[in-house]
mmCIF file of N, CA and C in Angstrom:
data_model
loop_
_atom_site.group_PDB
_atom_site.id
_atom_site.type_symbol
_atom_site.label_atom_id
_atom_site.label_comp_id
_atom_site.label_asym_id
_atom_site.label_seq_id
_atom_site.Cartn_x
_atom_site.Cartn_y
_atom_site.Cartn_z
ATOM 1 N N MET A 56 9.844 -8.602 -24.225
ATOM 2 C CA MET A 56 11.281 -8.717 -24.097
ATOM 3 C C MET A 56 11.879 -7.461 -23.457
ATOM 4 N N LYS A 57 11.262 -6.292 -23.758
ATOM 5 C CA LYS A 57 11.795 -5.063 -23.177
ATOM 6 C C LYS A 57 11.585 -5.026 -21.664
ATOM 7 N N TYR A 58 10.502 -5.674 -21.187
ATOM 8 C CA TYR A 58 10.297 -5.750 -19.743
ATOM 9 C C TYR A 58 11.408 -6.559 -19.083
ATOM 10 N N MET A 59 11.842 -7.630 -19.741
ATOM 11 C CA MET A 59 12.910 -8.462 -19.182
ATOM 12 C C MET A 59 14.223 -7.686 -19.106
ATOM 13 N N LYS A 60 14.538 -6.927 -20.143
ATOM 14 C CA LYS A 60 15.765 -6.127 -20.137
ATOM 15 C C LYS A 60 15.714 -5.079 -19.028
ATOM 16 N N GLN A 61 14.565 -4.440 -18.900
ATOM 17 C CA GLN A 61 14.426 -3.412 -17.874
ATOM 18 C C GLN A 61 14.495 -4.026 -16.479
ATOM 19 N N MET A 62 13.881 -5.201 -16.311
ATOM 20 C CA MET A 62 13.928 -5.874 -15.019
ATOM 21 C C MET A 62 15.354 -6.299 -14.685
ATOM 22 N N CYS A 63 16.078 -6.800 -15.670
ATOM 23 C CA CYS A 63 17.474 -7.198 -15.444
ATOM 24 C C CYS A 63 18.318 -5.998 -15.031
ATOM 25 N N LEU A 64 18.086 -4.859 -15.653
ATOM 26 C CA LEU A 64 18.833 -3.657 -15.300
ATOM 27 C C LEU A 64 18.542 -3.234 -13.866
ATOM 28 N N ILE A 65 17.281 -3.226 -13.495
ATOM 29 C CA ILE A 65 16.910 -2.829 -12.136
ATOM 30 C C ILE A 65 17.427 -3.848 -11.122
ATOM 31 N N LEU A 66 17.327 -5.138 -11.421
ATOM 32 C CA LEU A 66 17.843 -6.157 -10.505
ATOM 33 C C LEU A 66 19.360 -6.089 -10.381
ATOM 34 N N PHE A 67 20.042 -5.753 -11.461
ATOM 35 C CA PHE A 67 21.494 -5.600 -11.411
ATOM 36 C C PHE A 67 21.879 -4.461 -10.466
ATOM 37 N N ILE A 68 21.173 -3.351 -10.560
ATOM 38 C CA ILE A 68 21.449 -2.219 -9.672
ATOM 39 C C ILE A 68 21.104 -2.581 -8.233
ATOM 40 N N TRP A 69 20.019 -3.322 -8.034
ATOM 41 C CA TRP A 69 19.666 -3.784 -6.694
ATOM 42 C C TRP A 69 20.765 -4.683 -6.129
ATOM 43 N N ALA A 70 21.302 -5.586 -6.960
ATOM 44 C CA ALA A 70 22.365 -6.491 -6.513
ATOM 45 C C ALA A 70 23.625 -5.714 -6.133
ATOM 46 N N ILE A 71 23.934 -4.673 -6.890
ATOM 47 C CA ILE A 71 25.076 -3.825 -6.529
ATOM 48 C C ILE A 71 24.833 -3.181 -5.163
ATOM 49 N N GLY A 72 23.615 -2.716 -4.935
ATOM 50 C CA GLY A 72 23.270 -2.130 -3.640
ATOM 51 C C GLY A 72 23.404 -3.133 -2.509
ATOM 52 N N GLU A 73 22.969 -4.366 -2.733
ATOM 53 C CA GLU A 73 23.102 -5.409 -1.710
ATOM 54 C C GLU A 73 24.575 -5.714 -1.424
ATOM 55 N N TYR A 74 25.372 -5.790 -2.470
ATOM 56 C CA TYR A 74 26.801 -6.057 -2.305
ATOM 57 C C TYR A 74 27.468 -4.924 -1.522
ATOM 58 N N LEU A 75 27.163 -3.679 -1.887
ATOM 59 C CA LEU A 75 27.725 -2.543 -1.156
ATOM 60 C C LEU A 75 27.273 -2.535 0.298
ATOM 61 N N SER A 76 26.043 -2.937 0.543
ATOM 62 C CA SER A 76 25.529 -2.997 1.908
ATOM 63 C C SER A 76 26.323 -3.998 2.739
ATOM 64 N N MET A 77 26.613 -5.162 2.165
ATOM 65 C CA MET A 77 27.419 -6.160 2.890
ATOM 66 C C MET A 77 28.838 -5.641 3.108
ATOM 67 N N TRP A 78 29.375 -4.941 2.138
ATOM 68 C CA TRP A 78 30.739 -4.447 2.227
ATOM 69 C C TRP A 78 30.848 -3.307 3.239
ATOM 70 N N LEU A 79 29.822 -2.467 3.317
ATOM 71 C CA LEU A 79 29.839 -1.317 4.218
ATOM 72 C C LEU A 79 29.297 -1.622 5.610
ATOM 73 N N SER A 80 28.726 -2.797 5.819
ATOM 74 C CA SER A 80 28.074 -3.098 7.098
ATOM 75 C C SER A 80 28.999 -3.004 8.312
ATOM 76 N N PRO A 81 30.311 -3.306 8.234
ATOM 77 C CA PRO A 81 31.140 -3.094 9.428
ATOM 78 C C PRO A 81 31.272 -1.620 9.806
ATOM 79 N N ILE A 82 31.157 -0.727 8.843
ATOM 80 C CA ILE A 82 31.310 0.703 9.107
ATOM 81 C C ILE A 82 29.976 1.300 9.555
ATOM 82 N N PHE A 83 28.963 1.149 8.734
ATOM 83 C CA PHE A 83 27.597 1.582 9.053
ATOM 84 C C PHE A 83 26.637 0.771 8.205
ATOM 85 N N PHE A 84 25.422 0.649 8.711
ATOM 86 C CA PHE A 84 24.452 -0.211 8.025
ATOM 87 C C PHE A 84 23.444 0.632 7.259
ATOM 88 N N ILE A 85 23.382 0.388 5.971
ATOM 89 C CA ILE A 85 22.328 0.930 5.108
ATOM 90 C C ILE A 85 21.784 -0.260 4.329
ATOM 91 N N PRO A 86 20.477 -0.485 4.349
ATOM 92 C CA PRO A 86 19.920 -1.625 3.609
ATOM 93 C C PRO A 86 20.275 -1.571 2.127
ATOM 94 N N GLY A 87 20.467 -2.749 1.549
ATOM 95 C CA GLY A 87 20.868 -2.844 0.155
ATOM 96 C C GLY A 87 19.862 -2.268 -0.812
ATOM 97 N N ASN A 88 18.576 -2.432 -0.502
ATOM 98 C CA ASN A 88 17.570 -1.878 -1.419
ATOM 99 C C ASN A 88 17.593 -0.348 -1.415
ATOM 100 N N ILE A 89 17.911 0.257 -0.275
ATOM 101 C CA ILE A 89 18.027 1.717 -0.211
ATOM 102 C C ILE A 89 19.243 2.180 -1.007
ATOM 103 N N LEU A 90 20.361 1.472 -0.841
ATOM 104 C CA LEU A 90 21.549 1.805 -1.632
ATOM 105 C C LEU A 90 21.275 1.636 -3.123
ATOM 106 N N GLY A 91 20.563 0.574 -3.481
ATOM 107 C CA GLY A 91 20.222 0.353 -4.882
ATOM 108 C C GLY A 91 19.375 1.477 -5.446
ATOM 109 N N MET A 92 18.390 1.948 -4.665
ATOM 110 C CA MET A 92 17.568 3.068 -5.134
ATOM 111 C C MET A 92 18.405 4.331 -5.286
ATOM 112 N N PHE A 93 19.333 4.539 -4.360
ATOM 113 C CA PHE A 93 20.216 5.704 -4.457
ATOM 114 C C PHE A 93 21.106 5.614 -5.696
ATOM 115 N N ILE A 94 21.631 4.423 -5.966
ATOM 116 C CA ILE A 94 22.455 4.224 -7.162
ATOM 117 C C ILE A 94 21.626 4.465 -8.423
ATOM 118 N N LEU A 95 20.412 3.929 -8.461
ATOM 119 C CA LEU A 95 19.540 4.138 -9.618
ATOM 120 C C LEU A 95 19.222 5.618 -9.794
ATOM 121 N N PHE A 96 18.932 6.296 -8.698
ATOM 122 C CA PHE A 96 18.646 7.730 -8.749
ATOM 123 C C PHE A 96 19.845 8.502 -9.285
ATOM 124 N N THR A 97 21.035 8.157 -8.791
ATOM 125 C CA THR A 97 22.255 8.818 -9.254
ATOM 126 C C THR A 97 22.501 8.547 -10.736
ATOM 127 N N CYS A 98 22.288 7.311 -11.151
ATOM 128 C CA CYS A 98 22.471 6.966 -12.568
ATOM 129 C C CYS A 98 21.472 7.701 -13.455
ATOM 130 N N LEU A 99 20.262 7.887 -12.975
ATOM 131 C CA LEU A 99 19.269 8.634 -13.751
ATOM 132 C C LEU A 99 19.615 10.119 -13.816
ATOM 133 N N LEU A 100 20.115 10.672 -12.703
ATOM 134 C CA LEU A 100 20.493 12.086 -12.705
ATOM 135 C C LEU A 100 21.671 12.364 -13.630
ATOM 136 N N THR A 101 22.643 11.464 -13.623
ATOM 137 C CA THR A 101 23.835 11.661 -14.456
ATOM 138 C C THR A 101 23.635 11.141 -15.869
ATOM 139 N N GLU A 102 22.468 10.594 -16.136
ATOM 140 C CA GLU A 102 22.088 10.044 -17.438
ATOM 141 C C GLU A 102 22.975 8.889 -17.886
ATOM 142 N N VAL A 103 23.540 8.171 -16.917
ATOM 143 C CA VAL A 103 24.205 6.906 -17.229
ATOM 144 C C VAL A 103 23.139 5.919 -17.692
ATOM 145 N N ILE A 104 21.998 5.986 -17.017
ATOM 146 C CA ILE A 104 20.817 5.224 -17.428
ATOM 147 C C ILE A 104 19.783 6.247 -17.876
ATOM 148 N N LYS A 105 19.269 6.068 -19.047
ATOM 149 C CA LYS A 105 18.241 6.967 -19.570
ATOM 150 C C LYS A 105 16.881 6.540 -19.019
ATOM 151 N N GLU A 106 16.015 7.508 -18.860
ATOM 152 C CA GLU A 106 14.664 7.219 -18.368
ATOM 153 C C GLU A 106 13.951 6.231 -19.281
ATOM 154 N N SER A 107 14.194 6.337 -20.558
ATOM 155 C CA SER A 107 13.524 5.453 -21.517
ATOM 156 C C SER A 107 13.935 3.993 -21.344
ATOM 157 N N GLN A 108 15.083 3.746 -20.694
ATOM 158 C CA GLN A 108 15.552 2.377 -20.508
ATOM 159 C C GLN A 108 14.755 1.627 -19.444
ATOM 160 N N ILE A 109 14.071 2.352 -18.562
ATOM 161 C CA ILE A 109 13.290 1.688 -17.507
ATOM 162 C C ILE A 109 11.858 2.206 -17.448
ATOM 163 N N LYS A 110 11.447 2.973 -18.438
ATOM 164 C CA LYS A 110 10.143 3.643 -18.405
ATOM 165 C C LYS A 110 8.961 2.680 -18.340
ATOM 166 N N GLU A 111 8.908 1.671 -19.209
ATOM 167 C CA GLU A 111 7.744 0.784 -19.265
ATOM 168 C C GLU A 111 7.584 -0.021 -17.974
ATOM 169 N N LEU A 112 8.692 -0.566 -17.467
ATOM 170 C CA LEU A 112 8.608 -1.356 -16.238
ATOM 171 C C LEU A 112 8.252 -0.471 -15.046
ATOM 172 N N SER A 113 8.813 0.730 -15.021
ATOM 173 C CA SER A 113 8.484 1.666 -13.945
ATOM 174 C C SER A 113 7.006 2.022 -13.969
ATOM 175 N N GLN A 114 6.469 2.239 -15.157
ATOM 176 C CA GLN A 114 5.041 2.553 -15.272
ATOM 177 C C GLN A 114 4.186 1.371 -14.831
ATOM 178 N N PHE A 115 4.618 0.156 -15.168
ATOM 179 C CA PHE A 115 3.903 -1.042 -14.727
ATOM 180 C C PHE A 115 3.874 -1.113 -13.204
ATOM 181 N N PHE A 116 5.021 -0.880 -12.563
ATOM 182 C CA PHE A 116 5.080 -0.915 -11.101
ATOM 183 C C PHE A 116 4.204 0.173 -10.487
ATOM 184 N N LEU A 117 4.209 1.354 -11.078
ATOM 185 C CA LEU A 117 3.371 2.431 -10.555
ATOM 186 C C LEU A 117 1.888 2.121 -10.717
ATOM 187 N N ASP A 118 1.522 1.522 -11.841
ATOM 188 C CA ASP A 118 0.120 1.184 -12.081
ATOM 189 C C ASP A 118 -0.391 0.116 -11.122
ATOM 190 N N HIS A 119 0.477 -0.769 -10.678
ATOM 191 C CA HIS A 119 0.074 -1.883 -9.823
ATOM 192 C C HIS A 119 0.645 -1.774 -8.411
ATOM 193 N N MET A 120 0.978 -0.575 -7.987
ATOM 194 C CA MET A 120 1.614 -0.385 -6.691
ATOM 195 C C MET A 120 0.739 -0.862 -5.532
ATOM 196 N N ALA A 121 -0.556 -0.667 -5.628
ATOM 197 C CA ALA A 121 -1.444 -1.074 -4.538
ATOM 198 C C ALA A 121 -1.355 -2.570 -4.269
ATOM 199 N N LEU A 122 -1.169 -3.357 -5.305
ATOM 200 C CA LEU A 122 -1.069 -4.809 -5.124
ATOM 201 C C LEU A 122 0.151 -5.208 -4.308
ATOM 202 N N PHE A 123 1.215 -4.410 -4.381
ATOM 203 C CA PHE A 123 2.420 -4.731 -3.634
ATOM 204 C C PHE A 123 2.260 -4.456 -2.143
ATOM 205 N N PHE A 124 1.291 -3.637 -1.762
ATOM 206 C CA PHE A 124 1.084 -3.310 -0.362
ATOM 207 C C PHE A 124 0.065 -4.219 0.320
ATOM 208 N N ILE A 125 -0.676 -5.020 -0.424
ATOM 209 C CA ILE A 125 -1.688 -5.892 0.174
ATOM 210 C C ILE A 125 -1.079 -6.878 1.168
ATOM 211 N N PRO A 126 -0.016 -7.617 0.837
ATOM 212 C CA PRO A 126 0.546 -8.547 1.830
ATOM 213 C C PRO A 126 1.032 -7.839 3.089
ATOM 214 N N LEU A 127 1.613 -6.664 2.933
ATOM 215 C CA LEU A 127 2.074 -5.900 4.084
ATOM 216 C C LEU A 127 0.900 -5.494 4.970
ATOM 217 N N ALA A 128 -0.171 -5.013 4.366
ATOM 218 C CA ALA A 128 -1.340 -4.580 5.130
ATOM 219 C C ALA A 128 -2.011 -5.754 5.832
ATOM 220 N N VAL A 129 -2.125 -6.883 5.154
ATOM 221 C CA VAL A 129 -2.739 -8.066 5.760
ATOM 222 C C VAL A 129 -1.906 -8.536 6.947
ATOM 223 N N ASN A 130 -0.600 -8.554 6.798
ATOM 224 C CA ASN A 130 0.276 -8.969 7.886
ATOM 225 C C ASN A 130 0.177 -8.005 9.063
ATOM 226 N N LEU A 131 0.108 -6.715 8.785
ATOM 227 C CA LEU A 131 -0.006 -5.722 9.844
ATOM 228 C C LEU A 131 -1.310 -5.885 10.616
ATOM 229 N N VAL A 132 -2.404 -6.084 9.901
ATOM 230 C CA VAL A 132 -3.698 -6.279 10.561
ATOM 231 C C VAL A 132 -3.698 -7.582 11.354
ATOM 232 N N ALA A 133 -3.128 -8.636 10.791
ATOM 233 C CA ALA A 133 -3.082 -9.925 11.489
ATOM 234 C C ALA A 133 -2.274 -9.824 12.774
ATOM 235 N N GLN A 134 -1.167 -9.094 12.751
ATOM 236 C CA GLN A 134 -0.367 -8.932 13.962
ATOM 237 C C GLN A 134 -1.073 -8.045 14.980
ATOM 238 N N THR A 135 -1.822 -7.070 14.495
ATOM 239 C CA THR A 135 -2.506 -6.152 15.398
ATOM 240 C C THR A 135 -3.610 -6.855 16.176
ATOM 241 N N ILE A 136 -4.374 -7.716 15.515
ATOM 242 C CA ILE A 136 -5.488 -8.378 16.198
ATOM 243 C C ILE A 136 -5.151 -9.802 16.601
ATOM 244 N N ASN A 137 -3.880 -10.125 16.646
ATOM 245 C CA ASN A 137 -3.443 -11.460 17.039
ATOM 246 C C ASN A 137 -3.910 -11.770 18.464
ATOM 247 N N GLY A 138 -4.662 -12.820 18.628
ATOM 248 C CA GLY A 138 -5.151 -13.221 19.941
ATOM 249 C C GLY A 138 -6.465 -12.576 20.335
ATOM 250 N N ASP A 139 -6.922 -11.589 19.606
ATOM 251 C CA ASP A 139 -8.160 -10.893 19.937
ATOM 252 C C ASP A 139 -9.287 -11.241 18.977
ATOM 253 N N TRP A 140 -9.180 -12.364 18.300
ATOM 254 C CA TRP A 140 -10.193 -12.755 17.314
ATOM 255 C C TRP A 140 -11.561 -12.947 17.959
ATOM 256 N N ALA A 141 -11.599 -13.599 19.115
ATOM 257 C CA ALA A 141 -12.883 -13.861 19.777
ATOM 258 C C ALA A 141 -13.548 -12.552 20.191
ATOM 259 N N LEU A 142 -12.773 -11.653 20.777
ATOM 260 C CA LEU A 142 -13.313 -10.364 21.186
ATOM 261 C C LEU A 142 -13.816 -9.571 19.978
ATOM 262 N N LEU A 143 -13.058 -9.585 18.909
ATOM 263 C CA LEU A 143 -13.467 -8.891 17.690
ATOM 264 C C LEU A 143 -14.755 -9.480 17.124
ATOM 265 N N PHE A 144 -14.883 -10.788 17.156
ATOM 266 C CA PHE A 144 -16.089 -11.455 16.667
ATOM 267 C C PHE A 144 -17.300 -11.079 17.519
ATOM 268 N N ILE A 145 -17.140 -11.074 18.834
ATOM 269 C CA ILE A 145 -18.243 -10.723 19.737
ATOM 270 C C ILE A 145 -18.663 -9.266 19.526
ATOM 271 N N ILE A 146 -17.697 -8.382 19.426
ATOM 272 C CA ILE A 146 -18.008 -6.967 19.199
ATOM 273 C C ILE A 146 -18.754 -6.782 17.884
ATOM 274 N N THR A 147 -18.327 -7.495 16.850
ATOM 275 C CA THR A 147 -18.994 -7.398 15.550
ATOM 276 C C THR A 147 -20.431 -7.884 15.640
ATOM 277 N N LEU A 148 -20.658 -8.982 16.348
ATOM 278 C CA LEU A 148 -22.019 -9.505 16.506
ATOM 279 C C LEU A 148 -22.915 -8.548 17.276
ATOM 280 N N ILE A 149 -22.361 -7.823 18.222
ATOM 281 C CA ILE A 149 -23.167 -6.904 19.027
ATOM 282 C C ILE A 149 -23.399 -5.582 18.293
ATOM 283 N N VAL A 150 -22.358 -5.043 17.692
ATOM 284 C CA VAL A 150 -22.436 -3.703 17.112
ATOM 285 C C VAL A 150 -23.218 -3.680 15.797
ATOM 286 N N THR A 151 -23.125 -4.716 14.995
ATOM 287 C CA THR A 151 -23.800 -4.716 13.692
ATOM 288 C C THR A 151 -25.312 -4.528 13.817
ATOM 289 N N PRO A 152 -26.011 -5.275 14.666
ATOM 290 C CA PRO A 152 -27.462 -5.020 14.805
ATOM 291 C C PRO A 152 -27.776 -3.631 15.358
ATOM 292 N N ILE A 153 -26.926 -3.120 16.244
ATOM 293 C CA ILE A 153 -27.156 -1.779 16.786
ATOM 294 C C ILE A 153 -27.082 -0.741 15.670
ATOM 295 N N VAL A 154 -26.092 -0.866 14.815
ATOM 296 C CA VAL A 154 -25.949 0.069 13.692
ATOM 297 C C VAL A 154 -27.132 -0.059 12.743
ATOM 298 N N MET A 155 -27.567 -1.280 12.469
ATOM 299 C CA MET A 155 -28.694 -1.482 11.561
ATOM 300 C C MET A 155 -29.972 -0.869 12.122
ATOM 301 N N VAL A 156 -30.251 -1.087 13.399
ATOM 302 C CA VAL A 156 -31.468 -0.555 14.018
ATOM 303 C C VAL A 156 -31.410 0.969 14.083
ATOM 304 N N SER A 157 -30.268 1.519 14.480
ATOM 305 C CA SER A 157 -30.176 2.980 14.574
ATOM 306 C C SER A 157 -30.274 3.635 13.195
ATOM 307 N N THR A 158 -29.722 3.003 12.175
ATOM 308 C CA THR A 158 -29.847 3.535 10.815
ATOM 309 C C THR A 158 -31.298 3.521 10.363
ATOM 310 N N THR A 159 -32.006 2.442 10.656
ATOM 311 C CA THR A 159 -33.427 2.354 10.316
ATOM 312 C C THR A 159 -34.221 3.433 11.037
ATOM 313 N N PHE A 160 -33.957 3.616 12.330
ATOM 314 C CA PHE A 160 -34.664 4.616 13.129
ATOM 315 C C PHE A 160 -34.434 6.024 12.573
ATOM 316 N N VAL A 161 -33.186 6.367 12.293
ATOM 317 C CA VAL A 161 -32.870 7.704 11.778
ATOM 318 C C VAL A 161 -33.491 7.914 10.400
ATOM 319 N N THR A 162 -33.438 6.907 9.552
ATOM 320 C CA THR A 162 -34.027 7.023 8.216
ATOM 321 C C THR A 162 -35.534 7.223 8.307
ATOM 322 N N ASP A 163 -36.214 6.460 9.179
ATOM 323 C CA ASP A 163 -37.661 6.632 9.364
ATOM 324 C C ASP A 163 -37.990 8.039 9.854
ATOM 325 N N LYS A 164 -37.239 8.529 10.825
ATOM 326 C CA LYS A 164 -37.486 9.873 11.358
ATOM 327 C C LYS A 164 -37.294 10.935 10.271
ATOM 328 N N LEU A 165 -36.227 10.807 9.497
ATOM 329 C CA LEU A 165 -35.974 11.793 8.444
ATOM 330 C C LEU A 165 -37.043 11.742 7.364
ATOM 331 N N MET A 166 -37.506 10.545 7.023
ATOM 332 C CA MET A 166 -38.557 10.430 6.008
ATOM 333 C C MET A 166 -39.873 10.999 6.517
ATOM 334 N N SER A 167 -40.209 10.754 7.794
ATOM 335 C CA SER A 167 -41.458 11.301 8.334
ATOM 336 C C SER A 167 -41.373 12.822 8.455
ATOM 337 N N MET A 168 -40.210 13.353 8.805
ATOM 338 C CA MET A 168 -40.040 14.807 8.866
ATOM 339 C C MET A 168 -40.148 15.410 7.472
ATOM 340 N N SER A 169 -39.654 14.712 6.497
ATOM 341 C CA SER A 169 -39.705 15.193 5.117
ATOM 342 C C SER A 169 -41.143 15.216 4.606
ATOM 343 N N LYS A 170 -41.933 14.203 4.963
ATOM 344 C CA LYS A 170 -43.330 14.147 4.521
ATOM 345 C C LYS A 170 -44.174 15.200 5.219
ATOM 346 N N LYS A 171 -43.921 15.424 6.510
ATOM 347 C CA LYS A 171 -44.698 16.405 7.254
ATOM 348 C C LYS A 171 -44.403 17.820 6.785
ATOM 349 N N GLY A 172 -43.135 18.102 6.556
ATOM 350 C CA GLY A 172 -42.744 19.460 6.182
ATOM 351 C C GLY A 172 -42.872 19.733 4.702
ATOM 352 N N GLY A 173 -43.064 18.729 3.915
ATOM 353 C CA GLY A 173 -43.176 18.910 2.481
ATOM 354 C C GLY A 173 -41.843 19.220 1.808
ATOM 355 N N GLN A 174 -40.763 19.003 2.516
ATOM 356 C CA GLN A 174 -39.444 19.263 1.938
ATOM 357 C C GLN A 174 -38.978 18.043 1.164
ATOM 358 N N LYS A 175 -38.363 18.309 0.045
ATOM 359 C CA LYS A 175 -37.845 17.196 -0.745
ATOM 360 C C LYS A 175 -36.397 16.898 -0.390
ATOM 361 N N HIS A 176 -35.688 17.911 0.120
ATOM 362 C CA HIS A 176 -34.280 17.730 0.477
ATOM 363 C C HIS A 176 -34.144 17.786 1.985
ATOM 364 N N VAL A 177 -33.422 16.856 2.513
ATOM 365 C CA VAL A 177 -33.232 16.809 3.965
ATOM 366 C C VAL A 177 -31.840 17.266 4.267
#
């Protein structure tokens, strides 16, 4: 239940930021989420909102922050290689065996040098 209260508080501040953004847009444009973060920051500094009022939800968001960036990263990669799927596939088919063979060759050489020299550390 405390997560719901904290979420409602944060969403309320976000909504105020969105409303201010629409109201201020003829003068200058600042995204509503940025205004909301500024309002939340100001409320925390002036202690209108206590840290304890949003602590658990904030910690949850911080603990799972990486999950929030996955859709953004997938979309960025998809846009970057858009139309180049065939080329990427061909390059992968060619480069993978080259890497495997060269890794095998280097490992064999290092192992034979290690046996000849009697060194245990390479």
